[in-house]
Amino acid sequence: MSAALSSIGRVLGRPPIGIVLAIATVVVILVAAIFAPLIAPYDPNVQNLLGRLKPPGFVIRNTHYLLGSDELGRDTFSRLIYGARISLLVAFASVVLSGITGSILGMLAALYRGWVETVIMRAVDIVLSIPAILMAIITVATLGPGLQNVVFVLVLTRWPRYARVAYGQTLIIANTSYLRLSRSMGAGWFHILRYHVLPNIAGAIVVVVTLEFGLMVLFEAGLSFLGLGVQPPTASWGVMLSVGRNYVANAWWLSVIPGAALFLFVLSVNVLGDFLRDRLDPRSR
Amino acid sequence: MKMLRALTFAALIGVVMPTLGFAAAKETVVIDLVSEPSSLDPHKQWNPDSHFVYRNIFDQLLSRDDKGEIIPSIARSWAYKSDTEIVFTVRDDVTFHDGQKLTAEDVAFSINRIIDKKFASPQLSQFNKILSATASSASEVTIKTDGPYPVLLAQLVKLSIVPKHIVEKVGNDAFNLAPVGSGAYKFEKWQRGVDVVLVRNDNYWGDKGYFLRADFRAVPDAATRVANLKAGTADLAVTLDPDLAAQLEGAGGVKVLTAVTERIAYLKLNTSRPPFDDVELRRAVAQAVDRQSIIEGLLGGYDKPVSQLASPDYKGYVAGIQGLPFDPDQAKQLVQKAGAKAAEPIAFVTSPTFDQRIVQALIQQLNDVGFKINVESVDFATYLQRAQSEKTKQPAISFGRWSCACQDADGISFPLLHSSSSFSALSDPKIDALLEAARNTLDPDKRLVAYKDVATAVAKDALILPLYQAAVIYGASEKLKWSPTANESFFLNRASWSE
Amino acid sequence: MKDTDAAFRRAPVLERVIQVGGFVVRRLVQALIALFGVITLVFFLQRLTGDPVLLLVPQGATQADTDVMRTALGFDRPLYIQYFGFLADLVRFDLGRSYVQNLPVVDIISSRVPYTLELAAGALVVAIGLGVPIGILIAVRRDRFEARWLIGLVLIGQSMPTFWTSVLLIMFFGVWLRWLPPSGVNGFQSLIMPSLALGFLSMATFARVTRTSVLDELSKDYVRTGLAKGLSMSRLIAHHLMRNAAVPIVTISALEIANLLTGAIIIETVFAWPGLGQLTIQAISARDFSIVQGVVIIGAAAAILLNLIADLLYSIIDPRIRLPGRDA
């Protein structure tokens, strides 16, 4: 265990201060999300119509709105913490699932060419050309609304991006002699992908992952905004933002606070992504 | 150097001149709608934004004044020949925008066009009691109905008169692109997806408009409509929620205009399936809902609580009906008594079209007394499908807002409560008989007696839970003079500008 | 790799043209099949969710009245008959009529296309004009102070929800300063804010991809050799490095243009910009099937075409990559 840790440490070297801050931010948000019930001062869904749209620090009837209250008098701080759970869960699940699916398909297409390539890459074209919103509406109309279906829609519409990048990157290395060699020696597709292709294209995939991670939180917001995403009263950062947008002029905290949380989180993920990419990609070392 | 100064001067003139010209008189009024009209053929759609525009291009057979009373318009007067036959006398001083005279022929043509099944007007359901319309003379039109129909006049308020000679000559498609009416404003241009511009009809037979032009723009986002008002790029914006209206109240140069409409918000409880086939649980819902706190807390105090499916503006409104009082403790006891039946989770069906704050507040109030209710939000088309499926498959509980645009108790009560209607979850022979009696007589007293019994049953057994009479909120420039009405229509010739 | 390189250099021009031509034809045939798949999928998926009749009639319309409407619009026919009718129209380039607007779909869509192109072009200018130089700068000056600020700008671009950026732009330039109209299509002024809002997100994408590929190139031998021979960095970038680094940028461009064309739904809604995105979302919620089908066909054709162009550019910019679709 400690040997493994120290070998990772050797690869990473001594991290600069920005990386430390980014890790700290991600850890804090993750902890908040995981231990939400212990941290949040109030039930995130309990309303108080007399305490609507109160600014941060407002106190009413023993309720202390640390970060203000929303359009139904719910505690913004508690919703922010519970919202982190949903937003991160959706983003994580959809990025992992679509990343794995897309990358594997993209690599296979570039490696094997022929009909494999034709089928996969034309499927990419098809999916990319159907509006995501249409997919979302059809999914919700047939499967019903809910968290899993949000993830399902996101995976369904996002895997082609990974496929496209994995494909493009794999093409560049597809003709290198060591790949040809290992194929002529009869190595299985999984072996080739895992040991010869993936290490070489991981950098590009990581870039897409970090881009997509923030985007998924935003997409979830868009779906929820259209009423097709996470169901109320459940909080997510996206829901909070899209509702708060209407209150920019008279209750700035409703959009600025989840916006800031989202911004910090995506920022940290991106900083970490860049750092990892630079350290792990054999070519840029 | 001189050159430069001259150029600067010229540029300044260029910038300032149009502004000066603008300040002299308000020529164009800019109205921000939600979306563009779906069609400007008044018989080819049923859509509030189209309605807002086309009612100014066309005259209707009858009209309503700002107080909501039915008044003459194209029809100067009318008289019942029998319970099923009514004769309208048509004005003889009305001309269409192309200069041709409007006659009884055009009126009869318009009615027959809308009830023609092949034409398939979306508005057919509002005129389907009409059997025929004939021009009995140059100035008289006789309408026959398939029985006594008390709501006929209210429906004819929505009947726009189109010119027979033009529609027949150019066909429906061309007419849709370049509509010609007899109204206070003429169609000028339609930039698809952007705006519709109307220009004043200076030969109008009635009150002429104040503004030379009206520009109806499509601005789907409510926050953007508010921004346009604040920036002074729009003079009137429709469909704001109370929280957006509150932003306008703080800003300079703009004001909030509001009116309670004929639109009734309700909670529909499915009496044909558990758990709300149990009258006690329906009563628990009725007593758990605090209308007043929702109206004051969320709706800005603009809306009015109701306990029947009608407002005081309606024909058939029964004075003095009291719903079950708000009593959460009583409700809690009823839920506890019901035991296992009330313990099951219940799906509350709604759509993003409705104000989510209200739905969530209602659900919280119900859960406070012990129900276990979850939101199920679906898109509006799916919502409508589910709301009118088989009775036992309709949602157990759902939120809705309804306006028949006819200000008559029949318009909401019949479709929501009569067993034959696909919108109704109820099958109660007594209620059916009452609703039929009220629909099939012209005698206002008999109708009122029937509606009183219906309203009493609704209130006592919570067959459905009427919530409030919804308000409509507009934002407007401080200088715009116009008063909104209960039927949510907008007549340009009733609006003006104070310099 | 050397062999392939040499083979391509030696190939006569004519042979190369034939190769490319054959590739394009093959891809177009595939594209037609894909397009057929898309429209079939969209046709049936849409109808899974019901029909638009209930949205067209007033609330409370009786079953009989809605049935009249349903028959008139043809939704009472069996699904396969509707489908073949649709295909029959399609081969005559007839996309059908909008049930809501009572107009031919072709007219409706073609009135919206110019706005979409205008906005996509504006956004692309913002995205590439800012994104690519920023990406190069960040890569070249990776440890310098200014690179950090630029990274910050890029990160803001991709961490801000577009509707939030849009609202801030409207509040600042539209309401507070009153420099630009909050919404509408009154000339160049109206294009500025939507282009910024839309381009900002893509700008981040371009900057990151540019940075990544420039970094890749910087680590290669020819750069070191070039620098050692006394070539200036800017000359190296302009003449050698960008040529190689352009491959991923081109890929992303094709994807981003497709995105910009159909992906501006929220921005078009916020700025009341009458492009295809707004039309699509409205048509979807109104169940105006024929418009959705029309938009999807055009969008799919554009996306497929852009992907084809990306693949062609690949091989032009970097001849080491063989054209896809041929056996390895």
XYZ file of N, CA and C in Angstrom, chain B residues 36-204:
507
model
N -44.182 33.626 -31.197
C -44.874 34.265 -32.309
C -46.233 33.589 -32.498
N -47.161 34.268 -33.166
C -48.442 33.619 -33.427
C -48.193 32.327 -34.195
N -48.988 31.289 -33.904
C -48.783 30.074 -34.676
C -49.378 30.259 -36.061
N -50.419 31.065 -36.136
C -51.038 31.349 -37.418
C -51.866 32.613 -37.227
N -52.054 33.388 -38.301
C -52.900 34.571 -38.153
C -54.279 34.369 -38.777
N -54.525 33.175 -39.285
C -55.887 32.829 -39.687
C -56.666 32.561 -38.400
N -57.664 33.397 -38.089
C -58.300 33.297 -36.763
C -59.033 31.978 -36.541
N -59.250 31.209 -37.586
C -59.984 29.958 -37.405
C -59.051 28.751 -37.374
N -57.758 28.993 -37.556
C -56.847 27.868 -37.741
C -56.016 27.531 -36.508
N -56.208 28.204 -35.406
C -55.424 27.824 -34.224
C -56.156 28.179 -32.942
N -55.647 27.679 -31.853
C -56.148 28.057 -30.533
C -54.930 28.253 -29.678
N -54.506 29.495 -29.573
C -53.193 29.755 -28.992
C -53.177 31.200 -28.513
N -52.826 31.439 -27.252
C -52.980 32.764 -26.658
C -52.176 33.853 -27.367
N -50.988 33.517 -27.870
C -50.194 34.566 -28.501
C -50.780 34.973 -29.858
N -51.338 34.009 -30.579
C -51.982 34.339 -31.855
C -53.173 35.250 -31.597
N -53.956 34.855 -30.620
C -55.134 35.542 -30.170
C -54.839 37.016 -29.846
N -53.729 37.248 -29.128
C -53.323 38.597 -28.732
C -53.160 39.476 -29.967
N -52.680 38.880 -31.068
C -52.408 39.654 -32.277
C -53.644 39.733 -33.164
N -54.240 38.573 -33.484
C -55.239 38.583 -34.559
C -56.539 39.269 -34.161
N -56.799 39.360 -32.867
C -58.027 40.037 -32.450
C -58.026 41.507 -32.857
N -56.853 42.049 -33.163
C -56.788 43.422 -33.612
C -56.957 43.551 -35.120
N -56.715 42.462 -35.830
C -56.867 42.485 -37.291
C -58.327 42.217 -37.659
N -58.971 41.362 -36.864
C -60.336 40.962 -37.172
C -61.303 41.511 -36.124
N -62.533 41.723 -36.556
C -63.594 42.006 -35.599
C -64.292 40.708 -35.271
N -64.840 40.643 -34.065
C -65.598 39.469 -33.685
C -67.089 39.793 -33.769
N -67.905 38.736 -33.818
C -69.338 38.969 -33.949
C -69.841 39.768 -32.745
N -69.377 39.373 -31.543
C -69.719 40.102 -30.321
C -68.412 40.453 -29.620
N -68.515 41.273 -28.578
C -67.298 41.604 -27.852
C -67.619 41.694 -26.364
N -66.606 41.954 -25.566
C -66.827 42.211 -24.142
C -66.215 43.558 -23.818
N -66.882 44.323 -22.934
C -66.262 45.573 -22.509
C -65.214 45.265 -21.445
N -64.534 46.304 -20.947
C -63.454 46.078 -19.993
C -63.955 45.432 -18.707
N -65.265 45.539 -18.448
C -65.794 44.917 -17.237
C -66.188 43.457 -17.484
N -66.206 43.037 -18.749
C -66.505 41.637 -19.030
C -67.922 41.397 -19.516
N -68.726 42.450 -19.657
C -70.096 42.270 -20.155
C -70.071 42.089 -21.671
N -70.968 41.209 -22.163
C -71.060 40.996 -23.605
C -71.705 42.213 -24.256
N -71.042 42.774 -25.264
C -71.555 43.961 -25.940
C -71.588 43.727 -27.452
N -72.392 44.511 -28.188
C -72.439 44.361 -29.641
C -71.097 44.689 -30.273
N -70.828 44.054 -31.400
C -69.636 44.433 -32.163
C -70.060 44.437 -33.627
N -69.715 43.373 -34.391
C -70.212 43.301 -35.762
C -71.732 43.091 -35.740
N -72.198 42.329 -34.771
C -73.644 42.202 -34.608
C -74.128 43.421 -33.819
N -75.060 44.157 -34.424
C -75.590 45.343 -33.763
C -76.567 44.937 -32.662
N -77.345 43.869 -32.945
C -78.320 43.375 -31.967
C -78.652 41.934 -32.303
N -79.366 41.264 -31.396
C -79.729 39.883 -31.634
C -81.015 39.539 -30.909
N -81.726 38.520 -31.417
C -82.990 38.129 -30.792
C -83.199 36.635 -30.994
N -83.719 35.980 -29.953
C -84.016 34.549 -30.055
C -85.348 34.367 -30.770
N -85.359 33.563 -31.854
C -86.615 33.240 -32.520
C -87.257 32.049 -31.823
N -86.412 31.118 -31.395
C -86.872 30.008 -30.578
C -85.687 29.634 -29.693
N -85.814 28.536 -28.911
C -84.701 28.137 -28.053
C -83.465 27.730 -28.838
N -83.677 27.366 -30.114
C -82.558 26.863 -30.896
C -82.250 27.739 -32.111
N -82.861 28.893 -32.163
C -82.663 29.749 -33.339
C -82.477 31.193 -32.884
N -81.431 31.820 -33.372
C -81.158 33.189 -32.943
C -80.757 34.010 -34.161
N -81.303 35.222 -34.234
C -81.056 36.066 -35.403
C -80.191 37.258 -35.001
N -79.079 37.449 -35.732
C -78.177 38.577 -35.474
C -78.336 39.608 -36.570
N -78.426 40.869 -36.174
C -78.449 41.951 -37.151
C -77.028 42.511 -37.284
N -76.519 42.513 -38.513
C -75.114 42.875 -38.743
C -75.003 44.355 -39.083
N -73.972 45.006 -38.569
C -73.736 46.432 -38.866
C -73.569 46.623 -40.372
N -73.994 47.787 -40.867
C -73.852 47.979 -42.314
C -72.760 48.988 -42.650
N -72.018 49.435 -41.619
C -70.991 50.457 -41.898
C -69.569 49.908 -41.752
N -69.442 48.586 -41.897
C -68.115 47.992 -41.689
C -67.512 47.589 -43.032
N -66.274 47.967 -43.253
C -65.593 47.512 -44.465
C -64.329 46.755 -44.085
N -63.971 45.782 -44.924
C -62.705 45.082 -44.745
C -61.559 45.989 -45.168
N -60.339 45.580 -44.838
C -59.171 46.411 -45.136
C -58.968 46.615 -46.628
N -59.576 45.770 -47.453
C -59.443 45.959 -48.896
C -60.545 46.853 -49.449
N -61.385 47.408 -48.575
C -62.404 48.350 -49.010
C -63.771 47.738 -49.258
N -63.838 46.410 -49.341
C -65.135 45.739 -49.555
C -65.980 45.798 -48.292
N -67.272 45.845 -48.501
C -68.185 45.901 -47.373
C -68.333 44.548 -46.677
N -68.434 44.564 -45.350
C -68.691 43.334 -44.597
C -70.191 43.111 -44.541
N -70.645 41.932 -44.957
C -72.087 41.670 -44.995
C -72.426 40.429 -44.178
N -73.744 40.161 -44.114
C -74.214 38.961 -43.413
C -73.633 37.699 -44.033
N -73.368 37.750 -45.344
C -72.749 36.612 -46.024
C -71.411 36.251 -45.401
N -70.609 37.267 -45.111
C -69.285 37.009 -44.527
C -69.410 36.371 -43.148
N -70.410 36.843 -42.370
C -70.616 36.281 -41.039
C -71.001 34.803 -41.156
N -71.983 34.522 -42.016
C -72.423 33.137 -42.185
C -71.268 32.279 -42.688
N -70.486 32.828 -43.629
C -69.339 32.095 -44.169
C -68.342 31.749 -43.053
N -68.085 32.720 -42.191
C -67.108 32.500 -41.110
C -67.564 31.383 -40.186
N -68.855 31.397 -39.830
C -69.363 30.360 -38.918
C -69.305 28.995 -39.586
N -69.768 28.932 -40.818
C -69.774 27.635 -41.507
C -68.363 27.118 -41.760
N -67.430 28.048 -41.906
C -66.035 27.642 -42.116
C -65.516 26.956 -40.847
N -65.799 27.543 -39.706
C -65.221 27.013 -38.467
C -65.892 25.706 -38.039
N -67.172 25.500 -38.437
C -67.808 24.244 -38.023
C -67.675 23.151 -39.081
N -67.030 23.472 -40.194
C -66.819 22.472 -41.241
C -65.781 21.447 -40.791
N -66.200 20.171 -40.722
C -65.276 19.158 -40.203
C -64.066 18.976 -41.100
N -64.252 19.217 -42.393
C -63.121 19.055 -43.307
C -62.078 20.136 -43.070
N -62.539 21.311 -42.696
C -61.618 22.402 -42.401
C -60.828 22.099 -41.131
N -61.446 21.326 -40.222
C -60.802 20.870 -38.984
C -60.196 22.007 -38.172
N -61.019 22.962 -37.823
C -60.536 24.036 -36.959
C -60.290 23.495 -35.558
N -59.157 23.881 -34.951
C -58.931 23.469 -33.564
C -60.025 23.999 -32.643
N -60.705 25.061 -33.048
C -61.725 25.650 -32.190
C -63.094 24.995 -32.344
N -63.140 23.934 -33.139
C -64.410 23.275 -33.410
C -65.219 23.006 -32.133
N -64.524 22.567 -31.072
C -65.238 22.170 -29.859
C -66.023 23.330 -29.246
N -65.641 24.566 -29.570
C -66.361 25.691 -28.987
C -67.592 26.077 -29.794
N -67.671 25.581 -31.011
C -68.796 25.953 -31.867
C -69.582 24.738 -32.334
N -69.296 23.564 -31.744
C -69.882 22.347 -32.292
C -71.377 22.193 -31.987
N -71.936 23.088 -31.169
C -73.375 23.030 -30.942
C -74.131 23.744 -32.062
N -73.388 24.469 -32.900
C -74.036 25.196 -34.002
C -74.269 24.231 -35.161
N -75.529 24.192 -35.644
C -75.844 23.326 -36.779
C -75.581 24.042 -38.091
N -76.003 25.305 -38.147
C -75.842 26.027 -39.405
C -75.963 27.519 -39.172
N -75.442 28.283 -40.134
C -75.626 29.724 -40.128
C -76.009 30.129 -41.539
N -77.080 30.921 -41.677
C -77.479 31.361 -43.006
C -77.731 32.860 -43.004
N -77.361 33.488 -44.104
C -77.637 34.916 -44.255
C -79.071 35.042 -44.741
N -79.985 35.376 -43.821
C -81.388 35.433 -44.203
C -81.722 36.710 -44.959
N -80.891 37.761 -44.806
C -81.003 38.941 -45.654
C -79.631 39.593 -45.688
N -79.508 40.752 -46.335
C -78.201 41.394 -46.450
C -77.633 41.758 -45.085
N -78.515 41.911 -44.095
C -78.017 42.356 -42.795
C -78.395 41.400 -41.661
N -78.930 40.246 -42.008
C -79.346 39.347 -40.940
C -78.762 37.947 -41.114
N -78.299 37.385 -39.964
C -77.765 36.023 -39.969
C -78.548 35.200 -38.957
N -79.015 34.026 -39.376
C -79.719 33.136 -38.458
C -78.818 31.963 -38.100
N -78.655 31.737 -36.801
C -77.843 30.609 -36.339
C -78.749 29.596 -35.687
N -78.599 28.326 -36.110
C -79.385 27.251 -35.502
C -78.452 26.383 -34.670
N -78.930 26.003 -33.445
C -78.130 25.110 -32.603
C -78.867 23.796 -32.435
N -78.145 22.765 -32.006
C -78.767 21.441 -31.916
C -79.489 21.236 -30.597
N -79.885 22.320 -29.960
C -80.609 22.274 -28.689
C -80.458 23.646 -28.066
N -81.149 23.912 -26.990
C -80.953 25.209 -26.325
C -79.497 25.272 -25.846
N -78.789 26.354 -26.134
C -77.359 26.411 -25.810
C -77.045 27.742 -25.131
N -77.033 27.737 -23.810
C -76.895 29.003 -23.072
C -75.545 29.690 -23.265
N -74.523 28.967 -23.706
C -73.176 29.553 -23.784
C -72.904 30.150 -25.168
N -73.894 30.088 -26.065
C -73.661 30.494 -27.447
C -73.083 31.911 -27.571
N -73.714 32.877 -26.894
C -73.247 34.258 -27.039
C -71.797 34.383 -26.568
N -71.496 33.711 -25.448
C -70.132 33.779 -24.912
C -69.129 33.191 -25.905
N -69.548 32.155 -26.627
C -68.640 31.568 -27.617
C -68.472 32.499 -28.818
N -69.549 33.182 -29.192
C -69.478 34.032 -30.388
C -68.612 35.271 -30.163
N -68.292 35.563 -28.913
C -67.339 36.643 -28.622
C -65.991 36.296 -29.265
N -65.726 34.987 -29.429
C -64.433 34.555 -29.970
C -64.487 34.338 -31.479
N -65.658 34.579 -32.096
C -65.779 34.291 -33.530
C -65.320 35.488 -34.366
N -64.176 35.341 -35.025
C -63.673 36.407 -35.883
C -64.313 36.296 -37.260
N -64.612 37.467 -37.846
C -65.252 37.474 -39.161
C -64.194 37.648 -40.239
N -64.135 36.668 -41.163
C -63.170 36.752 -42.260
C -63.914 37.087 -43.551
N -63.243 37.743 -44.493
C -63.909 38.137 -45.741
C -64.076 36.939 -46.679
N -65.316 36.645 -46.982
C -65.615 35.492 -47.836
C -64.933 35.612 -49.202
N -65.037 36.813 -49.817
C -64.535 36.957 -51.184
C -63.029 36.705 -51.264
N -62.287 37.103 -50.218
C -60.829 36.919 -50.275
C -60.451 35.470 -49.983
N -61.046 34.903 -48.923
C -60.695 33.524 -48.567
C -61.007 32.586 -49.727
N -62.162 32.798 -50.348
C -62.525 31.912 -51.458
C -61.614 32.102 -52.658
N -61.160 33.357 -52.850
C -60.329 33.627 -54.014
C -58.898 33.112 -53.826
N -58.278 33.428 -52.668
C -56.852 33.108 -52.515
C -56.623 31.756 -51.849
N -57.602 31.226 -51.157
C -57.411 29.939 -50.479
C -56.855 30.110 -49.079
N -56.959 29.040 -48.300
C -56.588 29.116 -46.889
C -55.113 29.444 -46.669
N -54.229 28.863 -47.468
C -52.802 29.062 -47.240
C -52.380 30.502 -47.460
N -52.819 31.074 -48.573
C -52.441 32.448 -48.873
C -53.065 33.404 -47.866
N -54.265 33.069 -47.408
C -54.937 33.927 -46.434
C -54.160 33.914 -45.115
N -53.636 32.770 -44.759
C -52.840 32.631 -43.547
C -51.599 33.532 -43.606
N -51.019 33.687 -44.814
C -49.803 34.487 -44.944
C -50.093 35.982 -44.982
N -51.249 36.355 -45.513
C -51.581 37.778 -45.618
C -53.037 37.987 -45.213
N -53.322 37.913 -43.910
C -54.705 37.984 -43.455
C -55.317 39.370 -43.677
N -56.567 39.384 -44.085
C -57.304 40.634 -44.271
C -58.546 40.567 -43.401
N -58.720 41.561 -42.543
C -59.895 41.579 -41.679
C -60.599 42.905 -41.763
N -61.343 43.224 -40.712
C -62.036 44.511 -40.693
C -61.663 45.262 -39.429
N -60.674 44.771 -38.690
C -60.372 45.287 -37.361
C -59.681 46.640 -37.357
N -59.373 47.108 -36.138
C -58.822 48.445 -35.948
C -57.391 48.548 -36.467
N -56.742 47.394 -36.700
C -55.384 47.409 -37.246
C -55.282 46.473 -38.438
N -54.400 46.859 -39.379
C -54.192 46.061 -40.585
C -52.893 45.306 -40.475
N -52.885 44.142 -41.102
C -51.651 43.358 -41.150
C -50.640 44.048 -42.048
N -49.384 44.214 -41.548
C -48.374 44.818 -42.416
C -47.309 43.800 -42.819
N -46.618 43.206 -41.833
C -45.629 42.188 -42.218
C -45.390 41.207 -41.083
N -44.899 40.049 -41.441
C -44.600 39.003 -40.479
C -43.212 38.482 -40.796
N -42.258 38.846 -39.936
C -40.908 38.333 -40.077
C -40.845 37.062 -39.230
N -40.807 35.923 -39.901
C -40.942 34.626 -39.214
C -39.982 34.485 -38.035
N -40.517 34.106 -36.904
C -39.688 33.880 -35.727
C -39.331 35.157 -34.997
N -39.605 36.308 -35.611
C -39.169 37.564 -35.012
C -40.356 38.394 -34.538
N -41.142 38.900 -35.475
C -42.248 39.758 -35.049
C -43.341 39.880 -36.112
N -44.495 40.364 -35.662
C -45.599 40.692 -36.553
C -45.866 42.179 -36.384
N -45.958 42.901 -37.495
C -46.221 44.336 -37.403
C -47.609 44.633 -37.959
N -48.381 45.380 -37.182
C -49.699 45.815 -37.624
C -49.669 47.336 -37.776
N -50.503 47.842 -38.681
C -50.575 49.288 -38.863
C -52.029 49.732 -38.714
N -52.222 50.934 -38.206
C -53.553 51.402 -37.863
C -54.476 51.472 -39.083
N -55.720 51.064 -38.886
C -56.751 51.173 -39.923
C -57.480 52.488 -39.698
N -57.172 53.479 -40.545
C -57.762 54.797 -40.308
C -59.220 54.895 -40.727
N -59.719 53.840 -41.388
C -61.138 53.842 -41.771
C -61.985 52.992 -40.838
N -61.426 52.686 -39.660
C -62.138 51.774 -38.771
C -63.478 52.358 -38.346
